[in-house]
């Protein structure tokens, strides 16, 4: 067979490209995935987690023996951003009842000798109980109570030192000889949406691509007489041209979709967004290519149009945990870390969070970018063999049919 | 097999069992994928809370005090000092890159300033792009630096010859004891798995239910199925879905046994209530699946709907972010998600060990969800009989 010259090759790639675009836009299922899910899902999540932080967790304070000190504690607890004192109860039973009815999410308990112990110069406990229905409840109670206790300790101490005759300055520097001040350099407000959304956005891009490509391949196989997903046509001989043409179609669409998801959505919802367009490009290029060829390589498993939804959709949540969202990747079981290297979302998620949320440059995350390029290369080769195999099978069947 | 008309569902059941055992997709959906979730999530995080999180120190002081601080940081199980870095800039770069999660900058003349009563401030920095590790590091750094300050305070008081036993109460008259009920070790796996595993199972139930009905519509076999069920959609549905109910309830039971019996997750109430909770989650997910394919009697649309709902359920369980912290309008939507009710019952039974009186109402709501197919009964029957929806 004579090799076509460059122009014919390119023309054929372009034909396959436009053909694939036609397939995409004629398939409402794929349109829902490529445009519905990618455009609407981020908005939905953005609104659900719009409040970012949880404030004023209702707690009940059990004050068995009200004193000036316990009243001060109550006032200070209520003044923290974390907690709101829903009621001051006289005994534990009343507090438990409120807790059981869901009126309060935590109980703070002061025994009746609370103040007496302090007066006697002994340590006095402030007990706080919360349940683990949400990590956020625990965090509110923990930080709220500790903040108040530390402040009050400092005050009590300073007052006592002043009574001993120290000046204000001396009292302060004795009570707290070393001060400390923490600052978050990424996601400074500790917002929940700021934490969750970047990982989800990257995952949405990968999953919709794999699901959509799988659906297109499945449909093609269903509609083709030979249940093969490559229609037998002479000009389609070049596997390279088929992969390039189809891949280009997904790529062109997803450049726009990714810019919407990764650039516009964070701005729209006021999430941390420290990555510039110029820094995003070196990330987007390998990430999209890796996802696309990954999807094409995987599409061989989706033998009809519903299979990708049925079998691959359920990986979304497990994969989220492999991208270093929440549980750190360094602490994931070694076996699962190995598994995670197969998925573009692992490196893509990490790189995007570093760049978008922590302000890393593309150069800083070059290991991730390199990994994505390797994935793109490997999956391109796998996709090439998969498609080649399908074409050969298709040809054989036609010849047998003659 | 001849059966009375009201037992036609038995014929459907027999037909379904044959389908289940001859096609590989069914064991995949009912057994292998749910089993995979169980293995995955129970082995993913070998430690209950991440230990030895990497931090760095920028020590401008180089005194015995600063070395002591580094030692104390390193002695904290949750932290590990992985690097001594020369400047703030380099440390901030490492943090941006993610090689460290936090760092402490010990200022020049730290020790001298402390001795002179200048009350120096030690700045520390952390990264909350990951809230879990970020807040852990913040908590531990705060704690260590407060302890160092208190220790210095104590030794200065001793130098002033105050009674040392008395001194601790003087510097920390109040002590906070924060306890988490139900999950006393604040174990992240316990917290996560209790809801995420049922959530993943629910997703599979939804997809499977939509699939087994939708495939009949797609393959134009739904009328045959309906006729076999004695021209009664109820019987056709019961016969078809029953094997999956049993399969998924068995799988859910395995989940619960693994978590509560095998891994000894906290269970402060009767196990049987958890079993009931799980069984109802499976059954309501099936009725929701019927509802979905009834609303969209096209296999692919039904599956998309099920997938969207199944993944969204995890957000609406309230596990990640409390429902009452969401914007008002979106809070109301939580009543549409069976997983939310499952999780509320789990909290009451397993975490808090409440009296059943407090959660029987939740069971009542789950039972109400079983009526979901009523909303689409006519529409689904029409689709099943006429088979006039697009197949793609």
Short mmCIF file of C-alpha atoms in Angstrom, two decimals, chain A residues 62-347:
data_model
loop_
_atom_site.label_atom_id
_atom_site.label_comp_id
_atom_site.label_asym_id
_atom_site.label_seq_id
_atom_site.Cartn_x
_atom_site.Cartn_y
_atom_site.Cartn_z
CA UNK A 62 -23.77 22.20 82.13
CA UNK A 63 -22.97 24.51 84.99
CA UNK A 64 -23.60 22.68 88.23
CA UNK A 65 -22.52 25.56 90.40
CA UNK A 66 -22.74 28.93 88.64
CA UNK A 67 -19.99 31.35 89.65
CA UNK A 68 -18.40 34.43 88.15
CA UNK A 69 -15.76 32.21 86.57
CA UNK A 70 -18.23 29.79 84.97
CA UNK A 71 -20.28 32.68 83.66
CA UNK A 72 -17.16 34.17 82.13
CA UNK A 73 -16.44 30.83 80.48
CA UNK A 74 -19.96 30.69 79.05
CA UNK A 75 -19.66 34.20 77.70
CA UNK A 76 -16.33 33.48 76.08
CA UNK A 77 -17.47 30.19 74.54
CA UNK A 78 -20.42 31.93 72.99
CA UNK A 79 -18.14 34.65 71.62
CA UNK A 80 -15.94 32.21 69.67
CA UNK A 81 -16.75 31.84 65.99
CA UNK A 82 -16.86 28.07 66.47
CA UNK A 83 -19.45 27.73 69.20
CA UNK A 84 -22.77 29.11 70.31
CA UNK A 85 -24.11 28.34 73.78
CA UNK A 86 -27.64 27.16 73.10
CA UNK A 87 -28.55 26.88 76.77
CA UNK A 88 -27.00 26.70 80.21
CA UNK A 89 -28.28 23.58 81.90
CA UNK A 90 -28.29 22.84 85.61
CA UNK A 91 -27.56 19.15 85.31
CA UNK A 92 -26.22 16.61 82.88
CA UNK A 93 -29.57 14.89 82.30
CA UNK A 94 -31.08 18.02 80.79
CA UNK A 95 -28.04 18.44 78.55
CA UNK A 96 -28.20 14.82 77.42
CA UNK A 97 -31.84 15.26 76.55
CA UNK A 98 -31.04 18.27 74.36
CA UNK A 99 -28.26 16.31 72.71
CA UNK A 100 -30.51 13.34 72.02
CA UNK A 101 -33.11 15.56 70.45
CA UNK A 102 -30.45 17.02 68.19
CA UNK A 103 -30.83 20.54 69.59
CA UNK A 104 -27.14 20.69 70.45
CA UNK A 105 -24.12 19.00 68.92
CA UNK A 106 -21.92 19.11 71.96
CA UNK A 107 -22.00 19.23 75.75
CA UNK A 108 -19.60 21.23 77.87
CA UNK A 109 -19.58 20.17 81.46
CA UNK A 110 -18.32 22.07 84.51
CA UNK A 111 -18.36 20.01 87.73
CA UNK A 112 -19.69 21.77 90.83
CA UNK A 113 -16.20 22.26 92.25
CA UNK A 114 -15.08 23.97 89.06
CA UNK A 115 -14.38 27.36 90.62
CA UNK A 116 -13.40 26.06 94.06
CA UNK A 117 -10.54 24.07 92.58
CA UNK A 118 -9.17 27.17 90.88
CA UNK A 119 -9.45 29.13 94.12
CA UNK A 120 -7.66 26.34 95.94
CA UNK A 121 -4.82 26.51 93.43
CA UNK A 122 -5.58 23.15 91.87
CA UNK A 123 -6.13 22.31 88.22
CA UNK A 124 -9.78 22.38 87.24
CA UNK A 125 -11.18 20.47 84.28
CA UNK A 126 -13.49 21.68 81.56
CA UNK A 127 -15.05 18.59 79.98
CA UNK A 128 -16.33 18.78 76.43
CA UNK A 129 -18.19 16.03 74.64
CA UNK A 130 -19.14 15.84 71.01
CA UNK A 131 -19.88 13.03 68.66
CA UNK A 132 -18.11 12.19 65.47
CA UNK A 133 -21.17 12.55 63.25
CA UNK A 134 -18.97 15.04 61.49
CA UNK A 135 -15.28 15.84 61.77
CA UNK A 136 -16.38 19.46 61.63
CA UNK A 137 -18.35 19.16 64.90
CA UNK A 138 -15.29 17.78 66.61
CA UNK A 139 -13.08 20.49 65.21
CA UNK A 140 -15.44 23.27 66.31
CA UNK A 141 -15.65 21.94 69.86
CA UNK A 142 -11.95 21.20 70.10
CA UNK A 143 -10.73 24.56 68.86
CA UNK A 144 -13.48 26.60 70.55
CA UNK A 145 -12.95 25.09 73.99
CA UNK A 146 -9.16 25.14 73.77
CA UNK A 147 -9.10 28.74 72.63
CA UNK A 148 -11.25 29.86 75.54
CA UNK A 149 -9.34 27.79 78.10
CA UNK A 150 -6.00 29.16 76.93
CA UNK A 151 -7.25 32.73 77.05
CA UNK A 152 -8.71 32.30 80.49
CA UNK A 153 -5.57 30.59 81.76
CA UNK A 154 -3.53 33.54 80.62
CA UNK A 155 -5.90 36.00 82.27
CA UNK A 156 -6.06 34.10 85.54
CA UNK A 157 -2.32 33.85 85.63
CA UNK A 158 -1.69 37.49 84.83
CA UNK A 159 -4.14 38.57 87.52
CA UNK A 160 -2.45 36.33 90.04
CA UNK A 161 1.01 37.58 89.10
CA UNK A 162 -0.18 41.17 89.37
CA UNK A 163 -1.48 40.38 92.83
CA UNK A 164 2.05 39.21 93.66
CA UNK A 165 3.26 42.69 92.73
CA UNK A 166 4.51 42.25 89.18
CA UNK A 167 3.99 45.01 86.64
CA UNK A 168 1.65 44.34 83.71
CA UNK A 169 4.58 43.83 81.42
CA UNK A 170 6.37 41.46 83.80
CA UNK A 171 3.18 39.53 84.48
CA UNK A 172 2.51 39.05 80.77
CA UNK A 173 6.04 37.96 79.88
CA UNK A 174 6.09 35.51 82.77
CA UNK A 175 2.70 34.05 81.98
CA UNK A 176 3.49 33.67 78.31
CA UNK A 177 7.26 33.91 77.80
CA UNK A 178 6.98 32.75 74.20
CA UNK A 179 4.08 33.64 71.98
CA UNK A 180 3.23 31.82 68.81
CA UNK A 181 1.26 32.80 65.80
CA UNK A 182 0.09 30.46 63.11
CA UNK A 183 -0.84 31.36 59.59
CA UNK A 184 -2.15 29.20 56.81
CA UNK A 185 -0.32 29.78 53.55
CA UNK A 186 -2.89 27.90 51.48
CA UNK A 187 -6.65 28.01 51.87
CA UNK A 188 -6.14 30.56 54.68
CA UNK A 189 -9.74 30.50 55.84
CA UNK A 190 -9.74 26.72 56.04
CA UNK A 191 -12.82 26.65 53.85
CA UNK A 192 -14.44 23.34 53.04
CA UNK A 193 -15.34 24.19 49.45
CA UNK A 194 -11.81 25.50 48.89
CA UNK A 195 -10.55 22.13 50.01
CA UNK A 196 -13.00 19.86 48.20
CA UNK A 197 -13.73 21.65 44.94
CA UNK A 198 -10.30 21.58 43.21
CA UNK A 199 -10.07 17.80 43.65
CA UNK A 200 -13.65 17.35 42.45
CA UNK A 201 -13.15 19.58 39.40
CA UNK A 202 -10.17 17.53 38.22
CA UNK A 203 -12.10 14.33 38.85
CA UNK A 204 -15.10 15.57 36.86
CA UNK A 205 -12.89 16.21 33.84
CA UNK A 206 -11.31 12.76 33.92
CA UNK A 207 -14.51 10.85 34.65
CA UNK A 208 -16.71 12.56 32.06
CA UNK A 209 -14.02 12.00 29.43
CA UNK A 210 -13.64 8.29 30.21
CA UNK A 211 -17.41 7.77 30.51
CA UNK A 212 -18.15 9.72 27.34
CA UNK A 213 -15.45 8.07 25.23
CA UNK A 214 -16.60 4.70 26.55
CA UNK A 215 -20.18 5.50 25.63
CA UNK A 216 -19.20 6.56 22.10
CA UNK A 217 -17.16 3.41 21.60
CA UNK A 218 -19.92 1.22 23.01
CA UNK A 219 -22.50 2.81 20.73
CA UNK A 220 -20.28 2.41 17.69
CA UNK A 221 -19.88 -1.25 18.48
CA UNK A 222 -23.59 -1.77 19.02
CA UNK A 223 -24.52 -0.14 15.74
CA UNK A 224 -21.85 -1.78 13.67
CA UNK A 225 -22.83 -5.10 12.11
CA UNK A 226 -19.77 -6.81 13.42
CA UNK A 227 -20.00 -5.34 16.89
CA UNK A 228 -16.72 -3.65 16.31
CA UNK A 229 -16.36 -0.03 17.11
CA UNK A 230 -14.43 0.94 14.02
CA UNK A 231 -16.46 1.12 10.87
CA UNK A 232 -14.61 -0.61 8.12
CA UNK A 233 -13.55 1.95 5.61
CA UNK A 234 -10.49 1.95 3.47
CA UNK A 235 -9.35 5.40 4.43
CA UNK A 236 -9.41 4.53 8.07
CA UNK A 237 -6.50 2.19 7.66
CA UNK A 238 -4.08 4.29 9.56
CA UNK A 239 -4.62 3.59 13.23
CA UNK A 240 -2.55 6.62 14.02
CA UNK A 241 -4.90 8.81 12.02
CA UNK A 242 -7.97 7.42 13.77
CA UNK A 243 -6.54 8.00 17.21
CA UNK A 244 -5.29 11.47 16.34
CA UNK A 245 -8.55 12.48 14.72
CA UNK A 246 -10.76 11.25 17.54
CA UNK A 247 -8.38 12.44 20.23
CA UNK A 248 -8.26 15.88 18.66
CA UNK A 249 -12.05 16.10 18.78
CA UNK A 250 -12.13 15.38 22.53
CA UNK A 251 -9.17 17.64 23.12
CA UNK A 252 -10.64 20.67 21.38
CA UNK A 253 -13.91 20.37 23.30
CA UNK A 254 -12.20 19.77 26.61
CA UNK A 255 -9.87 22.73 26.33
CA UNK A 256 -12.96 24.90 26.65
CA UNK A 257 -14.60 22.70 29.26
CA UNK A 258 -11.44 22.56 31.37
CA UNK A 259 -10.98 26.32 31.20
CA UNK A 260 -14.54 26.72 32.42
CA UNK A 261 -14.11 24.19 35.24
CA UNK A 262 -10.61 25.07 36.36
CA UNK A 263 -10.48 28.82 35.71
CA UNK A 264 -14.02 30.16 35.80
CA UNK A 265 -15.62 28.03 38.52
CA UNK A 266 -13.06 28.91 41.25
CA UNK A 267 -13.48 32.60 40.41
CA UNK A 268 -17.26 32.32 40.34
CA UNK A 269 -17.40 30.83 43.83
CA UNK A 270 -14.58 32.89 45.31
CA UNK A 271 -12.38 29.87 45.93
CA UNK A 272 -8.59 30.14 46.16
CA UNK A 273 -7.32 30.51 42.62
CA UNK A 274 -3.61 31.22 42.44
CA UNK A 275 -2.90 29.66 39.07
CA UNK A 276 -2.53 31.87 36.02
CA UNK A 277 -3.54 30.90 32.52
CA UNK A 278 0.13 30.71 31.52
CA UNK A 279 0.86 28.27 34.35
CA UNK A 280 -2.24 26.21 33.64
CA UNK A 281 -1.30 25.41 30.05
CA UNK A 282 1.70 23.17 30.85
CA UNK A 283 -0.62 21.27 33.20
CA UNK A 284 -3.69 21.11 31.01
CA UNK A 285 -1.89 19.77 27.96
CA UNK A 286 -0.54 16.52 29.47
CA UNK A 287 -3.53 16.09 31.78
CA UNK A 288 -6.11 16.21 28.99
CA UNK A 289 -4.00 14.02 26.71
CA UNK A 290 -3.49 11.47 29.48
CA UNK A 291 -7.24 11.40 30.25
CA UNK A 292 -8.19 11.13 26.57
CA UNK A 293 -5.82 8.27 25.70
CA UNK A 294 -6.64 6.59 29.00
CA UNK A 295 -10.32 6.77 28.04
CA UNK A 296 -9.61 5.43 24.54
CA UNK A 297 -7.49 2.58 25.86
CA UNK A 298 -10.17 1.69 28.39
CA UNK A 299 -13.00 1.91 25.88
CA UNK A 300 -12.24 -1.61 24.74
CA UNK A 301 -13.89 -2.88 27.91
CA UNK A 302 -17.16 -1.06 27.31
CA UNK A 303 -18.84 -3.41 24.90
CA UNK A 304 -22.08 -1.49 24.79
CA UNK A 305 -23.10 2.05 25.44
CA UNK A 306 -24.16 1.72 29.05
CA UNK A 307 -21.18 -0.22 30.29
CA UNK A 308 -19.01 2.79 31.08
CA UNK A 309 -21.72 4.31 33.27
CA UNK A 310 -22.40 0.99 34.91
CA UNK A 311 -18.82 -0.03 35.60
CA UNK A 312 -16.67 3.09 35.72
CA UNK A 313 -18.84 5.73 37.38
CA UNK A 314 -18.45 4.02 40.75
CA UNK A 315 -14.68 4.64 40.71
CA UNK A 316 -15.18 8.41 41.09
CA UNK A 317 -15.29 8.51 44.87
CA UNK A 318 -12.56 5.92 45.52
CA UNK A 319 -10.30 7.71 43.03
CA UNK A 320 -10.89 11.02 44.78
CA UNK A 321 -9.17 9.56 47.83
CA UNK A 322 -6.16 8.53 45.77
CA UNK A 323 -5.48 12.05 44.54
CA UNK A 324 -4.30 13.13 47.96
CA UNK A 325 -7.56 14.83 48.72
CA UNK A 326 -8.08 14.40 52.46
CA UNK A 327 -5.95 11.36 53.31
CA UNK A 328 -2.33 12.17 52.33
CA UNK A 329 -0.98 10.05 49.45
CA UNK A 330 2.20 9.36 51.39
CA UNK A 331 0.10 7.58 54.01
CA UNK A 332 -1.99 5.51 51.62
CA UNK A 333 -1.35 1.77 51.65
CA UNK A 334 1.53 0.99 49.25
CA UNK A 335 -0.57 -1.31 47.10
CA UNK A 336 -3.19 1.35 46.51
CA UNK A 337 -0.51 3.93 45.84
CA UNK A 338 0.76 1.68 43.06
CA UNK A 339 -2.78 1.36 41.71
CA UNK A 340 -3.20 5.12 41.85
CA UNK A 341 -0.34 5.59 39.38
CA UNK A 342 -2.58 4.24 36.62
CA UNK A 343 -5.01 7.13 36.86
CA UNK A 344 -4.37 10.62 35.49
CA UNK A 345 -6.48 12.08 38.32
CA UNK A 346 -3.80 11.07 40.83
CA UNK A 347 -1.11 13.34 39.41
#
